[in-house]
GROMACS .gro file of C-alpha atoms in nm:
model
  448
    1UNK     CA    1  12.984   4.779  12.497
    2UNK     CA    2  12.981   5.159  12.459
    3UNK     CA    3  13.077   5.318  12.125
    4UNK     CA    4  13.241   5.648  12.153
    5UNK     CA    5  13.306   5.878  11.849
    6UNK     CA    6  13.437   6.208  11.787
    7UNK     CA    7  13.216   6.428  11.596
    8UNK     CA    8  13.389   6.527  11.263
    9UNK     CA    9  13.462   6.893  11.211
   10UNK     CA   10  13.374   7.094  10.914
   11UNK     CA   11  13.533   7.036  10.578
   12UNK     CA   12  13.698   7.281  10.359
   13UNK     CA   13  13.446   7.492  10.162
   14UNK     CA   14  13.456   7.410   9.801
   15UNK     CA   15  13.447   7.685   9.555
   16UNK     CA   16  13.103   7.792   9.427
   17UNK     CA   17  13.048   7.796   9.046
   18UNK     CA   18  12.755   7.906   8.871
   19UNK     CA   19  12.746   7.722   8.533
   20UNK     CA   20  12.796   7.948   8.215
   21UNK     CA   21  12.478   8.098   8.061
   22UNK     CA   22  12.405   8.027   7.696
   23UNK     CA   23  12.171   8.250   7.496
   24UNK     CA   24  12.032   8.210   7.152
   25UNK     CA   25  11.741   8.337   6.959
   26UNK     CA   26  11.514   8.059   6.805
   27UNK     CA   27  11.191   8.087   6.608
   28UNK     CA   28  11.080   8.423   6.738
   29UNK     CA   29  11.171   8.333   7.095
   30UNK     CA   30  11.485   8.301   7.311
   31UNK     CA   31  11.633   8.010   7.467
   32UNK     CA   32  11.837   8.064   7.795
   33UNK     CA   33  12.035   7.752   7.907
   34UNK     CA   34  12.280   7.642   8.172
   35UNK     CA   35  12.529   7.343   8.097
   36UNK     CA   36  12.529   7.077   8.366
   37UNK     CA   37  12.775   6.833   8.261
   38UNK     CA   38  12.712   6.462   8.354
   39UNK     CA   39  12.364   6.568   8.491
   40UNK     CA   40  12.108   6.279   8.426
   41UNK     CA   41  11.800   6.511   8.506
   42UNK     CA   42  11.711   6.800   8.272
   43UNK     CA   43  11.469   7.096   8.331
   44UNK     CA   44  11.287   7.290   8.068
   45UNK     CA   45  11.087   7.591   8.177
   46UNK     CA   46  10.880   7.815   7.944
   47UNK     CA   47  10.861   8.164   8.080
   48UNK     CA   48  10.586   8.397   7.948
   49UNK     CA   49  10.551   8.772   8.044
   50UNK     CA   50  10.195   8.709   8.153
   51UNK     CA   51  10.213   8.726   8.534
   52UNK     CA   52   9.948   8.878   8.760
   53UNK     CA   53  10.048   9.209   8.679
   54UNK     CA   54   9.879   9.160   8.324
   55UNK     CA   55   9.539   9.065   8.464
   56UNK     CA   56   9.254   9.344   8.401
   57UNK     CA   57   9.108   9.506   8.670
   58UNK     CA   58   8.836   9.302   8.829
   59UNK     CA   59   8.953   8.993   8.705
   60UNK     CA   60   9.221   8.911   8.934
   61UNK     CA   61   9.287   8.551   8.977
   62UNK     CA   62   9.285   8.456   8.595
   63UNK     CA   63   9.631   8.334   8.607
   64UNK     CA   64   9.572   8.090   8.882
   65UNK     CA   65   9.268   7.949   8.707
   66UNK     CA   66   9.422   7.936   8.387
   67UNK     CA   67   9.733   7.753   8.536
   68UNK     CA   68   9.494   7.467   8.666
   69UNK     CA   69   9.298   7.471   8.331
   70UNK     CA   70   9.602   7.380   8.133
   71UNK     CA   71   9.584   7.012   8.234
   72UNK     CA   72   9.213   6.980   8.140
   73UNK     CA   73   9.296   6.842   7.805
   74UNK     CA   74   9.426   6.990   7.474
   75UNK     CA   75   9.313   7.037   7.122
   76UNK     CA   76   9.488   6.719   7.034
   77UNK     CA   77   9.374   6.492   7.346
   78UNK     CA   78   9.142   6.496   7.640
   79UNK     CA   79   9.238   6.518   7.988
   80UNK     CA   80   9.287   6.147   8.039
   81UNK     CA   81   9.502   6.106   7.739
   82UNK     CA   82   9.727   6.400   7.808
   83UNK     CA   83   9.769   6.285   8.181
   84UNK     CA   84   9.866   5.948   8.052
   85UNK     CA   85  10.121   6.098   7.788
   86UNK     CA   86  10.278   6.322   8.059
   87UNK     CA   87  10.297   6.053   8.309
   88UNK     CA   88  10.444   5.791   8.061
   89UNK     CA   89  10.751   6.037   8.054
   90UNK     CA   90  10.771   6.043   8.449
   91UNK     CA   91  10.704   6.389   8.489
   92UNK     CA   92  10.436   6.649   8.554
   93UNK     CA   93  10.356   7.010   8.460
   94UNK     CA   94  10.463   7.228   8.729
   95UNK     CA   95  10.315   7.574   8.685
   96UNK     CA   96  10.395   7.895   8.884
   97UNK     CA   97  10.305   8.266   8.870
   98UNK     CA   98  10.432   8.587   9.024
   99UNK     CA   99  10.373   8.954   8.943
  100UNK     CA  100  10.595   8.934   8.644
  101UNK     CA  101  10.577   8.598   8.475
  102UNK     CA  102  10.395   8.291   8.426
  103UNK     CA  103  10.589   7.973   8.433
  104UNK     CA  104  10.527   7.607   8.326
  105UNK     CA  105  10.813   7.352   8.344
  106UNK     CA  106  10.903   6.985   8.338
  107UNK     CA  107  11.178   6.767   8.483
  108UNK     CA  108  11.280   6.432   8.320
  109UNK     CA  109  11.586   6.245   8.223
  110UNK     CA  110  11.774   6.418   7.947
  111UNK     CA  111  11.694   6.179   7.666
  112UNK     CA  112  11.313   6.249   7.739
  113UNK     CA  113  11.331   6.629   7.742
  114UNK     CA  114  11.241   6.683   7.370
  115UNK     CA  115  10.900   6.467   7.414
  116UNK     CA  116  10.848   6.654   7.749
  117UNK     CA  117  10.890   7.004   7.583
  118UNK     CA  118  10.645   6.917   7.300
  119UNK     CA  119  10.380   6.813   7.573
  120UNK     CA  120  10.449   7.130   7.749
  121UNK     CA  121  10.400   7.339   7.462
  122UNK     CA  122  10.072   7.149   7.363
  123UNK     CA  123   9.931   7.231   7.692
  124UNK     CA  124  10.034   7.570   7.698
  125UNK     CA  125   9.970   7.674   7.325
  126UNK     CA  126   9.644   7.452   7.265
  127UNK     CA  127   9.459   7.401   7.578
  128UNK     CA  128   9.098   7.266   7.533
  129UNK     CA  129   8.959   7.529   7.776
  130UNK     CA  130   8.609   7.360   7.754
  131UNK     CA  131   8.338   7.562   7.942
  132UNK     CA  132   8.249   7.307   8.205
  133UNK     CA  133   8.614   7.230   8.286
  134UNK     CA  134   8.698   7.615   8.321
  135UNK     CA  135   8.395   7.660   8.540
  136UNK     CA  136   8.491   7.371   8.780
  137UNK     CA  137   8.830   7.479   8.810
  138UNK     CA  138   8.705   7.831   8.876
  139UNK     CA  139   8.472   7.712   9.128
  140UNK     CA  140   8.744   7.502   9.302
  141UNK     CA  141   8.985   7.788   9.320
  142UNK     CA  142   8.708   8.020   9.444
  143UNK     CA  143   8.638   7.765   9.712
  144UNK     CA  144   8.997   7.733   9.807
  145UNK     CA  145   9.022   8.111   9.839
  146UNK     CA  146   8.706   8.141  10.060
  147UNK     CA  147   8.875   7.885  10.304
  148UNK     CA  148   9.203   8.075  10.293
  149UNK     CA  149   9.041   8.420  10.348
  150UNK     CA  150   8.859   8.266  10.648
  151UNK     CA  151   9.203   8.248  10.828
  152UNK     CA  152   9.399   8.531  10.975
  153UNK     CA  153   9.649   8.672  10.722
  154UNK     CA  154   9.494   8.720  10.401
  155UNK     CA  155   9.263   9.032  10.481
  156UNK     CA  156   9.578   9.199  10.651
  157UNK     CA  157   9.794   9.122  10.365
  158UNK     CA  158   9.526   9.276  10.127
  159UNK     CA  159   9.484   9.589  10.351
  160UNK     CA  160   9.851   9.637  10.344
  161UNK     CA  161   9.890   9.602   9.976
  162UNK     CA  162   9.566   9.841   9.908
  163UNK     CA  163   9.723  10.098  10.138
  164UNK     CA  164  10.103  10.093   9.990
  165UNK     CA  165  10.019  10.102   9.628
  166UNK     CA  166   9.642  10.177   9.584
  167UNK     CA  167   9.342   9.933   9.529
  168UNK     CA  168   9.313  10.106   9.201
  169UNK     CA  169   9.639   9.962   9.080
  170UNK     CA  170   9.674   9.577   8.990
  171UNK     CA  171   9.970   9.555   9.224
  172UNK     CA  172   9.762   9.718   9.515
  173UNK     CA  173   9.539   9.413   9.503
  174UNK     CA  174   9.616   9.040   9.599
  175UNK     CA  175   9.849   8.839   9.374
  176UNK     CA  176   9.596   8.557   9.333
  177UNK     CA  177   9.292   8.770   9.350
  178UNK     CA  178   9.023   8.726   9.623
  179UNK     CA  179   8.728   8.500   9.626
  180UNK     CA  180   8.487   8.744   9.476
  181UNK     CA  181   8.721   8.826   9.178
  182UNK     CA  182   8.793   8.451   9.127
  183UNK     CA  183   8.423   8.348   9.149
  184UNK     CA  184   8.327   8.625   8.909
  185UNK     CA  185   8.543   8.503   8.620
  186UNK     CA  186   8.384   8.342   8.314
  187UNK     CA  187   8.512   8.112   8.016
  188UNK     CA  188   8.543   8.424   7.782
  189UNK     CA  189   8.785   8.587   8.043
  190UNK     CA  190   9.016   8.313   8.044
  191UNK     CA  191   8.992   8.254   7.668
  192UNK     CA  192   9.084   8.619   7.595
  193UNK     CA  193   9.365   8.632   7.838
  194UNK     CA  194   9.500   8.306   7.700
  195UNK     CA  195   9.489   8.434   7.338
  196UNK     CA  196   9.649   8.767   7.443
  197UNK     CA  197   9.939   8.621   7.654
  198UNK     CA  198   9.991   8.272   7.594
  199UNK     CA  199  10.052   8.256   7.214
  200UNK     CA  200  10.355   8.487   7.228
  201UNK     CA  201  10.689   8.300   7.227
  202UNK     CA  202  10.850   8.380   7.554
  203UNK     CA  203  11.158   8.239   7.677
  204UNK     CA  204  11.264   7.872   7.701
  205UNK     CA  205  11.485   7.807   8.009
  206UNK     CA  206  11.683   7.474   7.963
  207UNK     CA  207  11.925   7.339   8.263
  208UNK     CA  208  12.098   7.012   8.189
  209UNK     CA  209  12.378   6.851   7.991
  210UNK     CA  210  12.380   7.048   7.690
  211UNK     CA  211  12.618   6.816   7.506
  212UNK     CA  212  12.319   6.595   7.491
  213UNK     CA  213  12.052   6.835   7.402
  214UNK     CA  214  11.955   7.033   7.077
  215UNK     CA  215  11.868   7.378   7.200
  216UNK     CA  216  11.748   7.472   6.844
  217UNK     CA  217  11.502   7.182   6.846
  218UNK     CA  218  11.386   7.240   7.199
  219UNK     CA  219  11.310   7.614   7.105
  220UNK     CA  220  11.144   7.520   6.788
  221UNK     CA  221  10.911   7.274   6.977
  222UNK     CA  222  10.831   7.543   7.246
  223UNK     CA  223  10.778   7.822   7.008
  224UNK     CA  224  10.582   7.644   6.747
  225UNK     CA  225  10.286   7.832   6.615
  226UNK     CA  226  10.354   8.150   6.830
  227UNK     CA  227  10.383   8.528   6.729
  228UNK     CA  228  10.368   8.855   6.820
  229UNK     CA  229  10.628   9.136   6.916
  230UNK     CA  230  10.772   9.258   7.205
  231UNK     CA  231  10.523   9.392   7.499
  232UNK     CA  232  10.590   9.716   7.710
  233UNK     CA  233  10.738   9.580   8.038
  234UNK     CA  234  10.676   9.903   8.215
  235UNK     CA  235  10.909  10.128   8.428
  236UNK     CA  236  11.016  10.077   8.793
  237UNK     CA  237  10.759  10.232   8.994
  238UNK     CA  238  10.896  10.526   9.197
  239UNK     CA  239  10.938  10.462   9.580
  240UNK     CA  240  10.756  10.758   9.749
  241UNK     CA  241  10.718  10.697  10.124
  242UNK     CA  242  10.412  10.884  10.275
  243UNK     CA  243  10.469  11.134  10.539
  244UNK     CA  244  10.371  10.992  10.866
  245UNK     CA  245  10.253  10.643  10.985
  246UNK     CA  246   9.899  10.492  10.974
  247UNK     CA  247   9.745  10.229  11.147
  248UNK     CA  248   9.494  10.006  10.957
  249UNK     CA  249   9.260   9.813  11.180
  250UNK     CA  250   9.099   9.503  11.021
  251UNK     CA  251   8.825   9.382  11.257
  252UNK     CA  252   8.813   9.029  11.359
  253UNK     CA  253   8.556   8.986  11.647
  254UNK     CA  254   8.637   8.734  11.900
  255UNK     CA  255   8.998   8.676  11.781
  256UNK     CA  256   9.240   8.585  12.061
  257UNK     CA  257   9.534   8.683  11.839
  258UNK     CA  258   9.642   8.979  11.639
  259UNK     CA  259   9.788   8.950  11.318
  260UNK     CA  260  10.044   9.212  11.250
  261UNK     CA  261  10.161   9.319  10.889
  262UNK     CA  262  10.394   9.630  10.884
  263UNK     CA  263  10.547   9.761  10.566
  264UNK     CA  264  10.641  10.031  10.321
  265UNK     CA  265  10.729  10.057   9.961
  266UNK     CA  266  11.100   9.974   9.850
  267UNK     CA  267  11.307   9.957   9.529
  268UNK     CA  268  11.255   9.698   9.243
  269UNK     CA  269  11.475   9.382   9.211
  270UNK     CA  270  11.713   9.507   8.998
  271UNK     CA  271  11.816   9.812   9.191
  272UNK     CA  272  12.190   9.844   9.250
  273UNK     CA  273  12.137   9.840   9.632
  274UNK     CA  274  11.981   9.495   9.618
  275UNK     CA  275  12.259   9.292   9.794
  276UNK     CA  276  12.312   9.549  10.091
  277UNK     CA  277  11.954   9.577  10.116
  278UNK     CA  278  11.907   9.205  10.163
  279UNK     CA  279  12.177   9.189  10.409
  280UNK     CA  280  12.028   9.495  10.616
  281UNK     CA  281  11.687   9.284  10.593
  282UNK     CA  282  11.859   8.953  10.706
  283UNK     CA  283  11.999   9.148  11.029
  284UNK     CA  284  11.681   9.323  11.109
  285UNK     CA  285  11.416   9.042  11.055
  286UNK     CA  286  11.515   8.812  10.784
  287UNK     CA  287  11.673   8.512  11.003
  288UNK     CA  288  11.603   8.341  11.321
  289UNK     CA  289  11.880   8.514  11.480
  290UNK     CA  290  11.748   8.857  11.376
  291UNK     CA  291  11.708   9.160  11.581
  292UNK     CA  292  11.309   9.162  11.553
  293UNK     CA  293  11.306   8.786  11.653
  294UNK     CA  294  11.532   8.804  11.920
  295UNK     CA  295  11.369   9.110  12.084
  296UNK     CA  296  10.972   9.033  12.008
  297UNK     CA  297  11.038   8.639  12.073
  298UNK     CA  298  11.312   8.582  12.292
  299UNK     CA  299  11.325   8.883  12.518
  300UNK     CA  300  10.964   8.985  12.533
  301UNK     CA  301  10.780   8.644  12.463
  302UNK     CA  302  10.510   8.820  12.266
  303UNK     CA  303  10.543   8.569  11.959
  304UNK     CA  304  10.666   8.242  11.843
  305UNK     CA  305  10.816   8.425  11.542
  306UNK     CA  306  10.858   8.756  11.352
  307UNK     CA  307  11.000   8.801  11.030
  308UNK     CA  308  11.083   9.117  10.841
  309UNK     CA  309  11.267   9.165  10.506
  310UNK     CA  310  11.269   9.333  10.154
  311UNK     CA  311  11.072   9.155   9.889
  312UNK     CA  312  11.069   9.274   9.526
  313UNK     CA  313  10.953   9.226   9.170
  314UNK     CA  314  11.038   9.377   8.836
  315UNK     CA  315  10.868   9.717   8.868
  316UNK     CA  316  10.813   9.760   9.267
  317UNK     CA  317  10.923   9.624   9.613
  318UNK     CA  318  10.825   9.654   9.966
  319UNK     CA  319  10.988   9.605  10.311
  320UNK     CA  320  10.735   9.393  10.501
  321UNK     CA  321  10.716   9.253  10.863
  322UNK     CA  322  10.471   8.982  10.964
  323UNK     CA  323  10.400   8.825  11.292
  324UNK     CA  324  10.105   8.702  11.518
  325UNK     CA  325  10.071   8.796  11.877
  326UNK     CA  326   9.839   8.742  12.173
  327UNK     CA  327   9.557   9.020  12.182
  328UNK     CA  328   9.670   9.137  12.519
  329UNK     CA  329  10.026   9.232  12.386
  330UNK     CA  330   9.932   9.375  12.051
  331UNK     CA  331  10.009   9.740  12.133
  332UNK     CA  332  10.330   9.676  12.317
  333UNK     CA  333  10.450   9.427  12.032
  334UNK     CA  334  10.373   9.685  11.776
  335UNK     CA  335  10.568   9.979  11.966
  336UNK     CA  336  10.872   9.741  12.022
  337UNK     CA  337  10.883   9.623  11.620
  338UNK     CA  338  10.850  10.008  11.529
  339UNK     CA  339  11.146  10.076  11.773
  340UNK     CA  340  11.356   9.808  11.650
  341UNK     CA  341  11.307   9.905  11.274
  342UNK     CA  342  11.381  10.272  11.372
  343UNK     CA  343  11.686  10.169  11.560
  344UNK     CA  344  11.838   9.973  11.250
  345UNK     CA  345  11.750  10.275  11.034
  346UNK     CA  346  11.932  10.519  11.242
  347UNK     CA  347  12.226  10.309  11.365
  348UNK     CA  348  12.277  10.067  11.106
  349UNK     CA  349  12.437   9.707  11.156
  350UNK     CA  350  12.713   9.580  11.358
  351UNK     CA  351  13.010   9.391  11.232
  352UNK     CA  352  12.912   9.096  11.416
  353UNK     CA  353  12.575   9.077  11.293
  354UNK     CA  354  12.681   9.148  10.945
  355UNK     CA  355  12.919   8.866  10.961
  356UNK     CA  356  12.645   8.607  11.056
  357UNK     CA  357  12.408   8.740  10.778
  358UNK     CA  358  12.683   8.723  10.507
  359UNK     CA  359  12.784   8.385  10.615
  360UNK     CA  360  12.410   8.257  10.605
  361UNK     CA  361  12.308   8.429  10.272
  362UNK     CA  362  12.618   8.328  10.088
  363UNK     CA  363  12.598   7.959  10.229
  364UNK     CA  364  12.219   7.939  10.169
  365UNK     CA  365  12.285   8.035   9.812
  366UNK     CA  366  12.556   7.763   9.759
  367UNK     CA  367  12.326   7.501   9.905
  368UNK     CA  368  12.019   7.618   9.709
  369UNK     CA  369  12.175   7.618   9.359
  370UNK     CA  370  12.244   7.253   9.343
  371UNK     CA  371  11.978   7.112   9.132
  372UNK     CA  372  11.857   7.164   8.776
  373UNK     CA  373  11.522   7.297   8.888
  374UNK     CA  374  11.699   7.550   9.129
  375UNK     CA  375  11.945   7.658   8.821
  376UNK     CA  376  11.633   7.688   8.596
  377UNK     CA  377  11.464   7.924   8.853
  378UNK     CA  378  11.805   8.126   8.893
  379UNK     CA  379  11.812   8.162   8.506
  380UNK     CA  380  11.449   8.289   8.522
  381UNK     CA  381  11.551   8.575   8.764
  382UNK     CA  382  11.825   8.666   8.514
  383UNK     CA  383  11.556   8.706   8.221
  384UNK     CA  384  11.269   8.854   8.419
  385UNK     CA  385  11.494   9.116   8.579
  386UNK     CA  386  11.743   9.195   8.299
  387UNK     CA  387  12.032   9.091   8.516
  388UNK     CA  388  12.375   9.013   8.367
  389UNK     CA  389  12.465   8.670   8.281
  390UNK     CA  390  12.743   8.652   8.521
  391UNK     CA  391  12.520   8.788   8.809
  392UNK     CA  392  12.509   8.463   9.012
  393UNK     CA  393  12.871   8.398   8.940
  394UNK     CA  394  12.954   8.706   9.126
  395UNK     CA  395  12.674   8.716   9.386
  396UNK     CA  396  12.812   8.484   9.645
  397UNK     CA  397  13.136   8.706   9.643
  398UNK     CA  398  12.920   9.018   9.654
  399UNK     CA  399  12.733   8.888   9.967
  400UNK     CA  400  13.079   8.800  10.124
  401UNK     CA  401  13.237   9.120  10.042
  402UNK     CA  402  12.964   9.353  10.179
  403UNK     CA  403  13.104   9.603  10.435
  404UNK     CA  404  12.929   9.742  10.754
  405UNK     CA  405  12.924  10.100  10.600
  406UNK     CA  406  12.723  10.008  10.284
  407UNK     CA  407  12.497   9.777  10.440
  408UNK     CA  408  12.425  10.068  10.723
  409UNK     CA  409  12.385  10.307  10.434
  410UNK     CA  410  12.124  10.075  10.267
  411UNK     CA  411  11.930  10.032  10.610
  412UNK     CA  412  11.945  10.427  10.633
  413UNK     CA  413  11.820  10.468  10.276
  414UNK     CA  414  11.574  10.212  10.225
  415UNK     CA  415  11.411  10.179  10.581
  416UNK     CA  416  11.137  10.421  10.643
  417UNK     CA  417  10.995  10.370  10.976
  418UNK     CA  418  10.847  10.708  10.992
  419UNK     CA  419  10.608  10.613  10.674
  420UNK     CA  420  10.537  10.265  10.777
  421UNK     CA  421  10.175  10.132  10.734
  422UNK     CA  422  10.065   9.900  11.049
  423UNK     CA  423   9.792   9.671  10.954
  424UNK     CA  424   9.646   9.481  11.265
  425UNK     CA  425   9.378   9.224  11.216
  426UNK     CA  426   9.233   9.156  11.557
  427UNK     CA  427   8.935   9.224  11.786
  428UNK     CA  428   8.906   9.608  11.717
  429UNK     CA  429   8.686   9.627  12.036
  430UNK     CA  430   8.961   9.512  12.242
  431UNK     CA  431   9.279   9.665  12.069
  432UNK     CA  432   9.175   9.998  11.935
  433UNK     CA  433   9.207  10.213  12.245
  434UNK     CA  434   9.559  10.075  12.322
  435UNK     CA  435   9.651  10.132  11.982
  436UNK     CA  436   9.540  10.483  11.987
  437UNK     CA  437   9.737  10.537  12.294
  438UNK     CA  438  10.072  10.441  12.136
  439UNK     CA  439  10.055  10.747  11.937
  440UNK     CA  440  10.220  10.555  11.644
  441UNK     CA  441   9.959  10.698  11.384
  442UNK     CA  442   9.600  10.780  11.303
  443UNK     CA  443   9.372  10.477  11.301
  444UNK     CA  444   9.178  10.366  10.981
  445UNK     CA  445   8.928  10.093  10.969
  446UNK     CA  446   8.968   9.855  10.674
  447UNK     CA  447   8.638   9.762  10.483
  448UNK     CA  448   8.764   9.455  10.355
   0.00000   0.00000   0.00000
């Protein structure tokens, strides 16, 4: 018997609605919440202005070590007792950090959220930080770093960041530090950083059924025992493209592939051109159907994939392209990539390309913002980047309404192919002469 069926067609798109944002001050901190009626799970996320940008020079990696040390026991209970308490609620601490913030979150059934927030606050505000535990966590992190840096990529990433922003600046060094800076941390570094940044109230993000939650009580639990005034968040760093391209060669003797990292500075996250910039980046390199991927992968066959887009934080951003190619095609792949960036900057995008990018970005937004954790992450973006409460309520419409003219104008204004730093990590003895022959820029050798 043969069963034949007709594939169903697409249904009617449902309207996208971001939940209303609720803000209120509590005990010196701020609670920012989204009401998810009928949702059985709830998320609480403590957001601290203690991101990697706060780490002292030469102490990069402090945040990553401290994040892992938070679960090594508290002033009230040892690591085993704390693990049993958090597991009894059916949850775990999830930590995260970026340049602008440090985040610790829990996700539990709504009725367990008060107890979970108390345990979250206990770990963040009163960690045990025993010397032996911190050293073990540090050594584990340093080992993981050494293993990671033995692979292609991290050295190229570090070389690009240092060239764009200057290694003397914190944002000119790797987000998580490097094996040497992590290995050089001591217990006092961790304790001082914690006392300076983790005892400030911060912001409690809540996503759940607010009819069943007491935001004031949750805030009081999260902010208990904290103090300190507002801190300087710093102004956006001016985007100052360098005159002329530069090739930075990171030698990896014997490598059969070259790792490519191309980039230049770009505006910060709250810049008014963020939406058209994002769409321009999607057309150029942000999607599988992008210009870069089509040319370098599908037409030339130089790589399994290449990606390029705008990434940004509170104070700075960058346009970045990443890929890996066989050693023999390093120079032509680089020439083609720079040429495609130049073409996009000079000629803009087409209506057909923009239609695909708009649909993809808007559809992706609707799909991603479905869970309490995703809503909490979106609220975090509002707080960190000082965006209006209705930002996500309007974002989908902003994406779908973007026109060819404004997206092409954003590409013209924010792509700088003539100022690119071109980092190549590969066998210098095999590729240096061909790179010089491209005429793309002077060649410097990275010492990393």
